[in-house]
Short mmCIF file of C-alpha atoms and ligand atoms in Angstrom, two decimals:
data_model
loop_
_atom_site.label_atom_id
_atom_site.label_comp_id
_atom_site.label_asym_id
_atom_site.label_seq_id
_atom_site.Cartn_x
_atom_site.Cartn_y
_atom_site.Cartn_z
CA MET A 15 38.49 27.94 -16.76
CA GLN A 16 36.52 24.98 -15.98
CA ARG A 17 36.19 23.61 -12.72
CA THR A 18 37.10 20.22 -13.08
CA LEU A 19 36.24 17.52 -10.79
CA ILE A 20 38.37 15.57 -8.82
CA LYS A 21 37.61 12.04 -9.83
CA ASP A 22 38.25 13.35 -13.39
CA THR A 23 42.29 14.25 -12.75
CA ILE A 24 43.91 11.24 -13.34
CA ASN A 25 43.14 11.56 -16.96
CA GLN A 26 44.81 14.98 -16.61
CA ILE A 27 48.19 14.07 -16.21
CA ASN A 28 51.10 17.77 -16.78
CA LYS A 29 47.52 19.73 -17.93
CA THR A 30 47.09 23.09 -15.30
CA VAL A 31 43.54 21.84 -13.27
CA LEU A 32 40.65 24.58 -11.43
CA LEU A 33 39.99 22.74 -8.20
CA LYS A 34 36.90 23.63 -6.03
CA GLY A 35 36.03 21.92 -3.25
CA TRP A 36 36.28 21.83 1.13
CA VAL A 37 39.70 20.70 2.76
CA SER A 38 39.91 17.54 4.35
CA VAL A 39 42.99 17.19 5.82
CA ARG A 40 46.18 20.27 6.30
CA ARG A 41 49.42 19.31 6.99
CA ASP A 42 52.71 21.56 7.32
CA HIS A 43 55.60 19.97 6.44
CA GLY A 44 57.59 22.74 6.79
CA LYS A 45 58.47 24.11 3.41
CA LEU A 46 55.89 21.64 1.20
CA ILE A 47 52.30 21.97 2.76
CA PHE A 48 50.07 19.33 1.74
CA LEU A 49 46.28 20.34 1.45
CA ASP A 50 43.66 16.67 0.87
CA LEU A 51 40.62 18.03 -1.27
CA ARG A 52 37.38 17.00 -1.22
CA ASP A 53 34.54 17.70 -3.59
CA ARG A 54 31.11 15.91 -3.98
CA THR A 55 33.62 13.15 -6.81
CA GLY A 56 36.46 12.79 -4.73
CA LEU A 57 39.57 13.47 -2.54
CA ILE A 58 43.35 14.42 -3.77
CA GLN A 59 45.99 15.57 -2.55
CA LEU A 60 47.23 19.38 -2.96
CA VAL A 61 51.25 20.09 -3.23
CA ILE A 62 51.45 23.58 -2.05
CA ASN A 63 55.66 24.31 -2.85
CA PRO A 64 57.04 28.29 -1.69
CA LYS A 65 59.15 27.28 -4.78
CA VAL A 66 55.55 27.27 -7.14
CA SER A 67 54.36 30.26 -5.61
CA GLU A 68 55.03 31.95 -2.65
CA GLU A 69 51.28 33.08 -2.78
CA ALA A 70 50.40 30.31 -2.68
CA GLN A 71 52.37 28.93 0.55
CA THR A 72 51.19 32.49 2.26
CA THR A 73 47.07 31.44 2.00
CA ALA A 74 47.80 27.82 2.93
CA ASN A 75 49.21 28.80 6.16
CA GLU A 76 46.01 30.09 7.15
CA ILE A 77 44.26 26.67 5.97
CA ARG A 78 42.06 24.79 7.88
CA SER A 79 40.32 21.75 7.73
CA GLU A 80 36.68 22.73 6.10
CA PHE A 81 37.75 25.48 4.67
CA VAL A 82 36.57 25.91 1.25
CA ILE A 83 38.18 26.67 -1.90
CA GLU A 84 39.69 27.21 -5.31
CA ILE A 85 43.08 26.37 -6.62
CA GLU A 86 44.76 26.24 -10.13
CA GLY A 87 47.26 24.23 -10.31
CA THR A 88 49.18 20.94 -12.70
CA VAL A 89 48.47 17.46 -11.79
CA LYS A 90 51.43 15.58 -11.96
CA GLU A 91 51.91 12.54 -11.05
CA ARG A 92 53.45 11.35 -8.30
CA GLU A 93 56.89 9.04 -7.96
CA ALA A 94 55.96 4.77 -7.98
CA LYS A 95 56.48 5.30 -3.87
CA GLN A 96 54.47 8.30 -2.58
CA ILE A 97 51.34 6.20 -4.99
CA ASN A 98 48.49 6.26 -2.25
CA PRO A 99 46.12 2.90 -2.84
CA GLU A 100 44.22 3.75 -0.91
CA MET A 101 42.52 7.23 -2.53
CA GLU A 102 41.62 6.63 -6.14
CA THR A 103 43.51 9.87 -6.73
CA GLY A 104 46.29 7.85 -5.26
CA LYS A 105 48.56 8.19 -8.48
CA VAL A 106 48.75 11.35 -8.81
CA GLU A 107 48.93 15.28 -7.03
CA VAL A 108 48.34 18.59 -7.85
CA GLU A 109 50.78 20.64 -7.87
CA VAL A 110 49.32 24.48 -6.73
CA THR A 111 49.73 27.50 -9.07
CA LYS A 112 47.15 29.69 -6.59
CA LEU A 113 45.39 29.34 -4.23
CA ASN A 114 41.89 31.57 -3.14
CA ILE A 115 40.43 30.74 -0.01
CA ILE A 116 36.00 31.09 -0.99
CA SER A 117 34.80 30.75 2.59
CA ARG A 118 36.46 29.65 6.32
CA ALA A 119 36.05 27.17 9.36
CA LYS A 120 35.20 26.92 12.26
CA ALA A 121 36.29 23.63 14.91
CA MET A 122 34.30 21.22 13.72
CA PRO A 123 32.02 19.75 17.10
CA PHE A 124 33.21 16.18 15.65
CA ASP A 125 35.20 14.62 13.39
CA ILE A 126 32.94 14.55 10.30
CA ASN A 127 36.22 11.87 8.01
CA SER A 128 35.95 9.42 11.17
CA ASP A 129 32.99 6.73 11.71
CA THR A 130 30.82 9.21 13.58
CA ARG A 131 28.62 6.69 14.86
CA SER A 132 30.11 6.95 18.46
CA VAL A 133 29.25 10.89 17.94
CA SER A 134 25.84 11.27 20.40
CA GLU A 135 23.15 11.67 18.29
CA GLU A 136 21.83 14.73 20.64
CA VAL A 137 25.52 16.10 18.29
CA ARG A 138 25.10 14.98 15.24
CA LEU A 139 22.00 15.93 14.66
CA LYS A 140 22.27 19.89 16.07
CA TYR A 141 25.21 19.90 12.87
CA ARG A 142 23.31 16.75 10.10
CA TYR A 143 24.84 18.78 7.95
CA LEU A 144 27.50 18.40 8.90
CA ASP A 145 27.51 14.54 10.15
CA LEU A 146 26.42 14.43 6.14
CA ARG A 147 30.04 16.34 5.13
CA ASN A 148 31.17 11.94 5.55
CA ASP A 149 31.57 9.44 3.61
CA ARG A 150 29.63 7.09 5.14
CA MET A 151 26.16 8.90 5.30
CA LYS A 152 26.61 10.44 1.78
CA LYS A 153 26.67 7.17 -0.32
CA ASN A 154 23.66 5.89 2.17
CA LEU A 155 22.28 9.30 0.58
CA LYS A 156 23.20 8.00 -2.58
CA LEU A 157 22.50 4.29 -2.35
CA ARG A 158 19.20 5.96 -1.05
CA HIS A 159 18.78 7.65 -4.10
CA LYS A 160 19.72 4.42 -6.94
CA ILE A 161 16.90 2.77 -5.10
CA ILE A 162 14.03 5.31 -5.52
CA GLN A 163 15.54 6.13 -9.15
CA PHE A 164 14.66 2.39 -10.17
CA ILE A 165 11.47 2.04 -7.80
CA ARG A 166 10.75 5.04 -10.32
CA ASN A 167 12.13 3.34 -14.13
CA TYR A 168 10.76 -0.26 -13.16
CA LEU A 169 7.54 0.85 -12.26
CA THR A 170 7.26 3.83 -15.53
CA ASP A 171 7.93 0.68 -17.77
CA MET A 172 5.37 -0.83 -16.13
CA ASP A 173 3.23 1.47 -16.75
CA PHE A 174 2.31 3.08 -13.66
CA THR A 175 1.47 6.44 -12.97
CA GLU A 176 3.24 8.70 -10.12
CA VAL A 177 0.71 10.37 -8.85
CA GLN A 178 1.66 12.83 -5.49
CA THR A 179 -1.59 13.30 -2.52
CA PRO A 180 -2.76 15.19 -0.37
CA ILE A 181 -0.24 16.63 2.51
CA LEU A 182 -3.37 18.67 4.48
CA THR A 183 -5.89 15.70 4.61
CA LYS A 184 -8.23 13.95 7.10
CA SER A 185 -7.75 11.28 9.06
CA THR A 186 -6.68 8.40 7.28
CA PRO A 187 -6.74 5.53 10.87
CA GLU A 188 -3.93 3.40 9.77
CA GLY A 189 -4.88 2.70 13.84
CA ALA A 190 -1.79 5.17 14.48
CA ARG A 191 -2.20 8.72 15.88
CA ASP A 192 -2.68 11.06 13.98
CA TYR A 193 -0.60 15.16 12.99
CA LEU A 194 -2.78 17.84 13.07
CA VAL A 195 -3.42 20.51 11.56
CA PRO A 196 -5.05 24.17 12.28
CA SER A 197 -7.44 25.93 9.14
CA ARG A 198 -6.98 29.67 10.70
CA ILE A 199 -10.14 29.31 7.76
CA TYR A 200 -12.57 27.99 9.78
CA PRO A 201 -11.58 27.84 13.14
CA GLY A 202 -11.70 25.19 15.62
CA LYS A 203 -11.13 22.57 12.66
CA PHE A 204 -8.30 20.50 12.02
CA PHE A 205 -6.70 18.65 8.42
CA ALA A 206 -4.40 15.43 9.52
CA LEU A 207 -0.77 14.71 8.21
CA PRO A 208 -2.06 11.43 6.13
CA GLN A 209 -0.21 8.47 7.77
CA SER A 210 -0.59 6.71 4.62
CA PRO A 211 -2.32 7.38 0.67
CA GLN A 212 -3.88 4.79 1.72
CA GLN A 213 -7.84 6.64 0.95
CA TYR A 214 -6.00 8.58 -1.88
CA LYS A 215 -4.51 5.91 -4.11
CA GLN A 216 -8.42 3.98 -3.43
CA LEU A 217 -10.37 6.44 -5.16
CA LEU A 218 -7.33 6.84 -7.71
CA MET A 219 -8.42 3.35 -8.78
CA VAL A 220 -11.66 4.39 -8.80
CA ALA A 221 -11.09 7.36 -11.07
CA GLY A 222 -9.81 4.99 -13.73
CA LEU A 223 -5.97 5.19 -12.79
CA GLU A 224 -5.45 1.53 -12.64
CA LYS A 225 -1.41 2.03 -12.38
CA TYR A 226 -0.51 4.30 -9.46
CA PHE A 227 2.65 4.58 -7.40
CA GLN A 228 4.10 7.41 -4.63
CA ILE A 229 6.66 7.42 -3.09
CA ALA A 230 5.15 8.84 -0.12
CA PRO A 231 5.36 10.29 3.07
CA CYS A 232 3.59 8.61 5.95
CA PHE A 233 3.37 11.19 9.07
CA ARG A 234 2.35 9.04 12.65
CA ASP A 235 2.39 10.26 16.33
CA GLU A 236 3.89 8.12 18.01
CA ASP A 237 6.73 7.90 20.41
CA ALA A 238 9.61 6.90 18.95
CA ARG A 239 9.87 2.71 18.07
CA ALA A 240 12.38 0.21 16.58
CA ASP A 241 12.99 0.86 13.20
CA ARG A 242 11.18 2.97 12.15
CA SER A 243 11.99 6.99 11.63
CA PRO A 244 9.85 8.77 14.30
CA GLY A 245 7.66 11.43 13.26
CA GLU A 246 7.36 10.16 9.35
CA PHE A 247 8.34 7.74 7.44
CA TYR A 248 8.26 7.50 3.43
CA GLN A 249 6.25 4.54 1.73
CA LEU A 250 6.86 3.20 -1.51
CA ASP A 251 2.54 3.50 -1.97
CA LEU A 252 1.10 1.24 -5.30
CA GLU A 253 -2.62 0.36 -5.65
CA MET A 254 -2.94 -1.79 -8.81
CA SER A 255 -6.94 -2.25 -10.59
CA PHE A 256 -8.71 -5.60 -12.22
CA ILE A 257 -6.28 -7.57 -10.06
CA GLU A 258 -5.76 -10.82 -7.94
CA GLN A 259 -3.48 -10.61 -4.62
CA GLU A 260 -1.04 -13.25 -6.58
CA ASP A 261 0.01 -10.17 -9.73
CA ILE A 262 1.05 -8.28 -5.94
CA LEU A 263 3.84 -11.02 -5.03
CA GLN A 264 4.98 -11.51 -7.91
CA LEU A 265 5.03 -7.30 -9.39
CA ILE A 266 6.83 -6.79 -5.97
CA GLU A 267 9.25 -10.04 -6.31
CA LYS A 268 10.48 -9.49 -8.99
CA MET A 269 11.28 -5.44 -8.98
CA TYR A 270 13.11 -5.88 -5.25
CA THR A 271 15.10 -9.07 -7.64
CA GLU A 272 16.05 -6.26 -10.72
CA LEU A 273 16.70 -3.63 -7.92
CA VAL A 274 19.02 -6.03 -5.93
CA LYS A 275 20.70 -7.20 -8.37
CA THR A 276 21.40 -3.56 -9.81
CA VAL A 277 21.79 -1.30 -7.00
CA ALA A 278 23.35 -4.02 -4.64
CA PRO A 279 24.95 -6.48 -6.68
CA GLU A 280 27.21 -7.95 -3.81
CA LYS A 281 24.12 -8.87 -1.44
CA HIS A 282 22.74 -12.50 -3.03
CA ILE A 283 19.20 -13.05 -2.58
CA SER A 284 19.38 -16.87 -0.78
CA ILE A 285 16.21 -17.85 -1.18
CA THR A 286 13.90 -18.51 -4.52
CA PRO A 287 11.28 -18.22 -5.38
CA TRP A 288 10.35 -16.24 -2.34
CA PRO A 289 8.96 -18.23 0.22
CA ARG A 290 5.10 -17.94 1.05
CA ILE A 291 4.06 -19.21 5.06
CA SER A 292 0.50 -18.72 6.53
CA HIS A 293 0.37 -16.06 9.92
CA LYS A 294 -0.07 -19.13 11.39
CA GLU A 295 2.35 -21.69 9.93
CA SER A 296 4.38 -19.08 10.72
CA LYS A 297 3.04 -18.24 14.74
CA GLU A 298 3.49 -22.37 15.05
CA LYS A 299 7.13 -22.45 13.28
CA TYR A 300 8.61 -19.25 14.56
CA ASP A 301 6.77 -17.65 17.34
CA ASN A 302 6.32 -14.30 15.20
CA ASP A 303 5.23 -13.01 11.58
CA LYS A 304 8.25 -12.07 10.61
CA PRO A 305 10.83 -15.21 10.99
CA ASP A 306 14.09 -14.04 9.82
CA LEU A 307 15.25 -17.29 6.92
CA ARG A 308 18.68 -15.84 5.73
CA LYS A 309 20.12 -19.51 6.33
CA ASP A 310 24.03 -17.61 7.88
CA LYS A 311 22.43 -14.68 9.94
CA ASN A 312 26.87 -13.84 9.29
CA ASP A 313 26.66 -13.09 6.23
CA PRO A 314 26.03 -9.40 5.55
CA ASN A 315 24.92 -9.45 1.95
CA GLU A 316 22.29 -12.53 2.38
CA LEU A 317 18.76 -11.28 1.75
CA ALA A 318 15.99 -13.43 2.46
CA PHE A 319 12.42 -12.41 1.54
CA CYS A 320 9.01 -14.51 2.62
CA TRP A 321 5.50 -13.72 2.35
CA ILE A 322 3.29 -13.61 5.03
CA LEU A 323 -0.29 -14.20 3.75
CA ASP A 324 -3.53 -15.92 4.96
CA PHE A 325 -3.78 -13.08 7.90
CA PRO A 326 -6.77 -13.32 10.43
CA LEU A 327 -9.17 -10.51 9.34
CA PHE A 328 -9.01 -9.69 12.80
CA THR A 329 -7.64 -8.96 16.15
CA GLU A 330 -10.01 -8.50 19.29
CA GLN A 331 -8.28 -4.64 20.66
CA THR A 332 -6.93 -3.81 23.35
CA GLU A 333 -6.38 -1.33 25.76
CA ASP A 334 -3.84 0.89 23.69
CA ASP A 335 -5.36 0.22 20.41
CA PHE A 336 -6.10 3.02 18.82
CA PHE A 337 -9.95 1.30 17.81
CA HIS A 338 -10.93 0.86 21.76
CA GLY A 339 -13.49 2.21 22.43
CA SER A 340 -14.44 3.06 19.32
CA GLY A 341 -17.21 1.47 20.05
CA ASN A 342 -18.92 -1.32 21.49
CA SER A 343 -16.95 -4.35 19.56
CA LYS A 344 -13.69 -6.17 20.59
CA TRP A 345 -12.62 -6.52 17.17
CA ALA A 346 -10.22 -4.46 15.69
CA PRO A 347 -8.30 -4.30 11.98
CA SER A 348 -5.03 -6.51 12.23
CA HIS A 349 -3.91 -4.78 8.53
CA HIS A 350 -7.52 -1.95 8.59
CA MET A 351 -10.47 -1.90 7.56
CA PHE A 352 -9.92 -1.58 4.02
CA THR A 353 -8.64 -5.15 3.79
CA ALA A 354 -11.18 -7.34 2.11
CA PRO A 355 -11.99 -11.07 3.55
CA LYS A 356 -11.04 -14.47 1.79
CA ALA A 357 -13.84 -14.70 -0.17
CA GLU A 358 -14.27 -18.19 1.22
CA ASP A 359 -14.77 -17.13 4.61
CA LEU A 360 -17.25 -14.32 4.23
CA ALA A 361 -19.78 -16.19 6.19
CA LEU A 362 -17.41 -16.02 8.78
CA LEU A 363 -18.45 -12.48 9.31
CA ASP A 364 -21.35 -12.76 10.91
CA LYS A 365 -20.68 -16.25 12.12
CA ASP A 366 -17.64 -15.63 13.81
CA PRO A 367 -15.29 -13.39 13.14
CA GLY A 368 -12.61 -13.96 14.90
CA LYS A 369 -12.47 -17.51 11.91
CA VAL A 370 -12.30 -15.02 9.25
CA ARG A 371 -8.95 -14.79 7.39
CA GLY A 372 -8.09 -11.86 5.71
CA LEU A 373 -6.27 -10.40 1.59
CA GLN A 374 -3.70 -9.10 3.34
CA HIS A 375 0.23 -9.85 1.97
CA ASP A 376 3.35 -8.84 4.63
CA LEU A 377 6.47 -8.34 2.86
CA VAL A 378 9.49 -9.68 5.39
CA LEU A 379 13.21 -9.82 4.30
CA ASN A 380 15.98 -11.13 7.43
CA GLY A 381 13.20 -11.18 9.83
CA VAL A 382 12.01 -6.84 9.92
CA GLU A 383 8.64 -7.02 8.28
CA ILE A 384 9.04 -4.22 5.06
CA GLY A 385 6.43 -3.58 4.24
CA GLY A 386 1.82 -4.76 4.12
CA GLY A 387 -0.13 -4.54 2.36
CA SER A 388 -3.43 -6.84 0.42
CA ILE A 389 -6.83 -6.69 -1.60
CA ARG A 390 -9.28 -3.89 -0.49
CA ILE A 391 -13.01 -4.60 0.31
CA HIS A 392 -14.80 -3.09 -3.55
CA ASP A 393 -18.63 -4.08 -2.42
CA PRO A 394 -19.70 -1.20 0.42
CA LYS A 395 -22.07 -3.62 1.59
CA VAL A 396 -18.08 -5.46 2.78
CA GLN A 397 -17.16 -2.47 3.97
CA GLU A 398 -19.95 -1.11 5.83
CA LYS A 399 -20.10 -4.65 7.57
CA ILE A 400 -16.56 -4.72 8.52
CA PHE A 401 -17.56 -0.74 9.82
CA ASP A 402 -20.08 -2.22 12.16
CA LEU A 403 -17.64 -5.49 13.23
CA ILE A 404 -14.93 -3.29 14.53
CA GLY A 405 -17.56 -0.96 16.40
CA PHE A 406 -18.04 2.25 13.72
CA SER A 407 -21.60 4.62 15.35
CA LYS A 408 -22.80 6.40 12.95
CA GLU A 409 -20.94 9.28 13.22
CA GLN A 410 -17.58 7.74 12.74
CA LYS A 411 -18.60 5.78 9.30
CA GLN A 412 -19.79 9.49 8.67
CA ASN A 413 -15.93 9.97 8.03
CA PHE A 414 -15.78 7.66 5.73
CA ALA A 415 -19.12 8.35 3.35
CA HIS A 416 -16.66 9.62 0.54
CA MET A 417 -15.24 6.28 0.58
CA LEU A 418 -18.52 4.54 0.49
CA GLY A 419 -20.36 6.57 -1.70
CA ALA A 420 -17.27 6.35 -4.63
CA PHE A 421 -17.58 3.32 -4.80
CA GLU A 422 -21.26 2.93 -6.06
CA TYR A 423 -20.28 5.05 -9.04
CA GLY A 424 -18.61 1.79 -10.64
CA VAL A 425 -15.24 0.39 -8.78
CA PRO A 426 -13.54 -1.94 -10.43
CA PRO A 427 -11.91 -3.93 -8.31
CA HIS A 428 -8.46 -3.78 -6.63
CA GLY A 429 -5.10 -4.41 -3.77
CA GLY A 430 -1.51 -3.32 -3.27
CA ILE A 431 1.00 -2.44 -1.27
CA ALA A 432 2.95 -0.48 0.65
CA PRO A 433 7.07 -1.66 1.50
CA GLY A 434 8.46 0.66 4.26
CA ILE A 435 11.51 2.72 1.35
CA ASP A 436 13.72 3.81 5.38
CA ARG A 437 13.94 -0.16 6.78
CA PHE A 438 14.57 -1.57 2.98
CA VAL A 439 17.43 1.54 2.61
CA ARG A 440 19.24 0.51 6.02
CA ILE A 441 18.90 -3.22 5.58
CA LEU A 442 20.56 -2.54 1.90
CA ALA A 443 23.09 -0.46 3.42
CA GLY A 444 24.68 -3.08 6.27
CA GLU A 445 23.03 0.01 8.79
CA ASP A 446 21.55 -0.72 12.48
CA LYS A 447 20.10 2.22 12.58
CA ILE A 448 17.97 3.68 10.56
CA ALA A 449 18.49 7.05 11.23
CA GLU A 450 21.47 6.71 9.36
CA VAL A 451 19.88 6.60 6.06
CA ILE A 452 18.12 9.24 6.06
CA ALA A 453 19.13 13.22 5.19
CA PHE A 454 17.32 14.67 8.11
CA PRO A 455 16.08 12.20 10.72
CA LEU A 456 14.11 13.25 13.90
CA SER A 457 15.83 12.69 17.24
CA GLY A 458 14.65 8.95 18.78
CA SER A 459 13.00 11.16 21.46
CA VAL A 460 11.31 12.72 18.56
CA ARG A 461 12.38 16.20 17.28
CA ASP A 462 15.32 17.77 15.40
CA PRO A 463 17.87 19.36 17.61
CA MET A 464 19.27 21.05 13.84
CA MET A 465 15.86 23.13 13.32
CA GLY A 466 15.08 23.63 17.39
CA SER A 467 11.30 21.83 16.41
CA PRO A 468 9.00 21.23 17.35
CA SER A 469 8.97 25.03 18.43
CA GLU A 470 6.54 27.29 20.19
CA VAL A 471 4.86 29.38 18.06
CA SER A 472 4.04 33.34 18.68
CA ASP A 473 0.98 34.68 19.58
CA LYS A 474 0.04 36.50 16.53
CA GLN A 475 -0.19 33.11 15.21
CA LEU A 476 -1.94 31.32 17.52
CA LYS A 477 -4.64 34.75 17.98
CA GLU A 478 -5.05 33.82 13.77
CA LEU A 479 -5.80 29.71 14.33
CA HIS A 480 -7.73 30.79 18.34
CA ILE A 481 -5.86 28.30 19.99
CA LYS A 482 -4.90 28.95 23.48
CA ILE A 483 -2.48 27.06 25.15
CA ASP A 484 -3.56 25.13 28.18
CA LEU A 485 0.20 24.06 29.57
CA PRO A 486 0.14 20.96 33.15
CA LYS A 487 1.50 22.94 35.87
CA THR A 488 4.00 20.76 36.09
CA LYS A 489 5.52 21.63 32.27
CA GLU A 490 4.46 25.28 32.79
CA LYS A 491 7.85 25.58 34.51
CA LYS A 492 10.20 23.93 32.18
N1 LIG B 527 -1.54 1.78 3.17
C1 LIG B 527 -1.41 0.40 3.95
C2 LIG B 527 -0.37 0.73 5.25
O1 LIG B 527 0.37 1.25 5.19
C3 LIG B 527 -0.14 0.09 3.11
C4 LIG B 527 -1.19 -0.46 2.35
O2 LIG B 527 -2.71 -1.71 2.65
O3 LIG B 527 -1.51 -1.20 1.00
O4 LIG B 527 0.36 0.34 5.79
#
């Protein structure tokens, strides 16, 4: 017999079905035992009546919440007063004829059917596979899937090619610390996990791809920050050739408008076309560079997008700046070092770098920066000038020789953007925390309590890598 999915039982009245799933709740009413059975498509009430099957009743006595079972039974229409309007299958129930326990479950460490947001982060992440049984969490994962699916289809239709770029790579400074991976074959040398595929996507433009995207994992070794998944996060990374900034703004505005209509029709974009605000105006008017333009901040369905443009190309280096001490300069790139200056400000690069505006664009939604990008420098001379201005030494420049080198073989003008996936899904899901829309996030203290990572590795592994651990005394005791 073929398995029937729970959502389909309503079309199987008086038919015999085979159902498989988890027992959500067991209610013992003396003779009758009721089980709520759950599969990926829904929930249904099972009735175990000793008059129908004594054997099933004996087995049902053993059943506890979250046991995995399979049953055969007849789908019956419920009497009017038994109808449960809260349940999608509330008009029917299944009278069990055969019952088999597939696997047993211990008592749950927390109530997985309630709002698990009130459970401690440590416990939820340790038992994430149970937390994800929760309806809300499943909905969030499905929404994330739909969003990514929409983006893939939309961009594919627009002639973009999705390309996977390496995870084992070389540091691409985006202003954060790199995660390093030691090389066994080249002792003492390291790969870095990409902070973003920035250099690769630009090189794909040199390669002539013209339209690239990727749902790209990005790795940044930072302390936990509000609204950023610690350690790793996902971006819709995108790059195009022979375009202007306007083309990027229009593509994104059109795609997100369609996306919201399709995936979250209950939401409405309150200001169209999306306002474009200069960085200077935003600072003056809102005292920040990610203004919340919602008309009614209590409306959970309002989405107010805007663009922030005309950023200064440089900011002054601060002590905790990644670029601090990189050379003898006081300037750090305000976006990244590949962002092109505005053509009309080029002359200022030598005279007054602080006044140069960049072709950067930030995408803001409801007061949250959800993406950024820029038109890139494609003239190796300008790129080198930027390296000089941020104080790169000869050796530091050498790290980017492949970029400058590539630009000497015919480089198209190009630019792109990388909207974050996690934050956007969080906002559409109406969640406060980004971890609610990630299947297996790291904790706020940048650990995975379920896998127990990060973890120590064996002496053999360390030896192969020629690595000696040298912990400070205080930490050794722990
Ligand atoms: N790589 C940039 C970032 O991660 C985005 C871009 O410039 O396209 O912020």
